[in-house]
Coordinates of C-alpha atoms in Angstrom, one line a residue:
X58 CA -30.7 108.3 9.5
X59 CA -27.9 108.6 12.1
X60 CA -25.0 106.3 11.2
X61 CA -26.8 103.9 8.8
X62 CA -30.3 102.9 7.9
X63 CA -33.2 105.2 8.6
X64 CA -35.4 103.8 11.4
X65 CA -38.4 104.5 13.6
X66 CA -38.6 104.0 17.4
X67 CA -40.6 100.8 17.0
X68 CA -37.7 99.2 15.1
X69 CA -35.3 99.5 18.0
X70 CA -34.4 96.0 19.3
X71 CA -35.9 96.3 22.7
X72 CA -39.0 98.4 21.9
X73 CA -41.4 95.5 21.9
X74 CA -39.6 93.8 24.8
X75 CA -39.9 96.9 27.0
X76 CA -43.6 97.3 26.1
X77 CA -44.4 93.7 26.9
X78 CA -45.7 93.3 23.3
X79 CA -43.1 91.1 21.7
X80 CA -44.8 87.6 21.9
X81 CA -48.1 88.9 20.5
X82 CA -46.4 90.9 17.7
X83 CA -44.2 87.9 16.8
X84 CA -47.3 85.7 16.5
X85 CA -49.0 88.3 14.3
X86 CA -46.0 88.5 12.0
X87 CA -45.6 84.7 11.8
X88 CA -49.4 84.3 11.0
X89 CA -49.1 86.9 8.3
X90 CA -46.1 85.0 6.7
X91 CA -43.6 87.8 7.5
X92 CA -40.5 85.8 7.4
X93 CA -37.7 85.0 5.1
X94 CA -37.0 81.3 4.4
X95 CA -33.9 82.0 2.3
X96 CA -32.1 83.3 5.4
X97 CA -32.3 80.1 7.3
X98 CA -28.9 78.7 8.5
X99 CA -26.2 78.8 11.0
X100 CA -22.9 80.6 10.8
X101 CA -20.1 82.2 12.8
X102 CA -18.9 85.8 12.4
X103 CA -15.2 86.5 12.3
X104 CA -15.6 90.3 12.5
X105 CA -18.1 92.7 14.1
X106 CA -18.0 96.4 13.5
X107 CA -20.8 98.7 14.8
X108 CA -21.5 101.5 17.2
X109 CA -17.9 102.6 16.9
X110 CA -16.7 99.3 18.3
X111 CA -15.3 96.2 16.8
X112 CA -14.4 92.7 17.8
X113 CA -12.9 89.8 16.0
X114 CA -13.0 86.0 16.4
X115 CA -9.7 86.4 18.4
X116 CA -11.8 88.3 21.0
X117 CA -15.0 86.2 21.1
X118 CA -16.6 83.3 19.3
X119 CA -19.9 84.5 17.7
X120 CA -22.5 82.0 16.6
X121 CA -25.8 82.8 14.8
X122 CA -28.8 80.5 14.1
X123 CA -31.5 81.9 11.9
X124 CA -34.8 80.3 11.0
X125 CA -37.3 81.9 8.5
X126 CA -38.5 84.0 11.4
X127 CA -36.5 83.5 14.6
X128 CA -32.8 84.1 15.4
X129 CA -30.3 83.4 18.2
X130 CA -27.0 85.3 18.6
X131 CA -24.5 83.9 21.1
X132 CA -21.2 85.5 21.9
X133 CA -18.6 83.8 24.1
X134 CA -15.4 85.7 25.1
X135 CA -12.2 83.7 24.3
X136 CA -10.7 85.0 27.5
X137 CA -13.3 83.1 29.6
X138 CA -11.7 80.5 31.8
X139 CA -13.0 76.9 32.0
X140 CA -15.6 77.0 34.8
X141 CA -15.7 73.2 35.2
X142 CA -19.3 73.4 36.3
X143 CA -22.2 71.4 34.9
X144 CA -24.9 73.8 36.2
X145 CA -25.3 77.3 37.6
X146 CA -25.8 75.8 41.0
X147 CA -22.2 74.4 40.8
X148 CA -20.7 77.7 39.9
X149 CA -18.7 79.8 42.4
X150 CA -19.5 83.5 42.8
X151 CA -16.6 84.3 40.5
X152 CA -17.9 81.8 37.9
X153 CA -21.4 83.4 38.0
X154 CA -19.8 86.8 37.4
X155 CA -17.9 85.4 34.4
X156 CA -21.1 83.9 33.0
X157 CA -22.9 87.2 33.5
X158 CA -20.4 88.8 31.0
X159 CA -21.7 86.5 28.2
X160 CA -23.8 88.1 25.6
X161 CA -26.7 86.2 24.0
X162 CA -30.0 87.4 22.5
X163 CA -32.8 86.1 20.5
X164 CA -36.0 87.2 18.8
X165 CA -37.8 87.8 15.5
X166 CA -36.1 88.7 12.2
X167 CA -38.5 90.9 10.3
X168 CA -37.7 91.5 6.6
X169 CA -38.5 95.0 5.4
X170 CA -40.3 95.9 2.2
X171 CA -38.3 96.2 -1.1
X172 CA -38.9 99.2 -3.4
X173 CA -38.0 97.1 -6.4
X174 CA -36.7 93.5 -7.3
X175 CA -33.1 94.8 -7.5
X176 CA -33.1 96.5 -4.1
X177 CA -31.4 94.6 -1.3
X178 CA -33.4 92.9 1.4
X179 CA -33.1 94.7 4.8
X180 CA -34.0 92.9 7.9
X181 CA -34.6 94.2 11.5
X182 CA -34.1 92.0 14.5
X183 CA -36.5 92.5 17.4
X184 CA -35.2 91.0 20.7
X185 CA -37.4 89.1 23.1
X186 CA -34.6 87.4 25.1
X187 CA -31.5 89.4 25.9
X188 CA -29.0 88.1 28.4
X189 CA -27.6 91.6 29.2
X190 CA -30.7 93.7 28.8
X191 CA -31.0 95.7 32.1
X192 CA -33.7 98.2 31.1
X193 CA -31.4 100.5 29.1
X194 CA -32.5 99.8 25.5
X195 CA -30.1 99.9 22.6
X196 CA -30.4 103.4 20.9
X197 CA -30.0 102.1 17.3
X198 CA -31.8 99.3 15.5
X199 CA -30.3 95.8 14.9
X200 CA -30.8 96.2 11.2
X201 CA -28.8 94.6 8.4
X202 CA -28.7 94.2 4.6
X203 CA -28.9 90.7 3.2
X204 CA -26.1 90.2 0.6
X205 CA -26.5 86.7 -0.8
X206 CA -23.7 85.0 -2.6
X207 CA -24.1 84.3 -6.3
X208 CA -25.0 80.7 -7.2
X209 CA -21.9 78.5 -7.1
X210 CA -19.8 81.1 -5.2
X211 CA -19.5 79.0 -2.1
X212 CA -19.8 80.3 1.5
X213 CA -19.0 83.9 2.1
X214 CA -17.0 85.4 5.0
X215 CA -18.1 84.1 8.3
X216 CA -19.8 81.0 6.9
X217 CA -19.2 77.6 8.3
X218 CA -18.5 76.1 11.7
X219 CA -16.4 77.8 14.2

């Protein structure tokens, strides 16, 4: 596995989107109960490190919403000026360029199999909506290890409203 988890090409975030197969596959996974109810929630992330890049909540506000199967990830640069527009139609050309720099994506969170009960849960996010997807798929999976807090420990880093 290069830089992290081992993966196959069908685990890449845009593989199903590029093949036009995402909606049908998501319906199959949902019908088979392939979700993870304990992941449901909403949080913000104060730090992102990945792909040799990083950003903090000083650079952008990041919000995540996760249901047992679906997710939304929204990233808003703090340097974005107030556009004072109520719709895209009201935006100037410069305002539309600014909005085009937003990053938002959504899709299905698929939990992977566990070898044993003590093994961490690893989930893979498959994108079906990606604001900045322009036909060049991401070369590594959107895969992450679930690390729940012990009972009574309170929210972990990044939990809470932003």
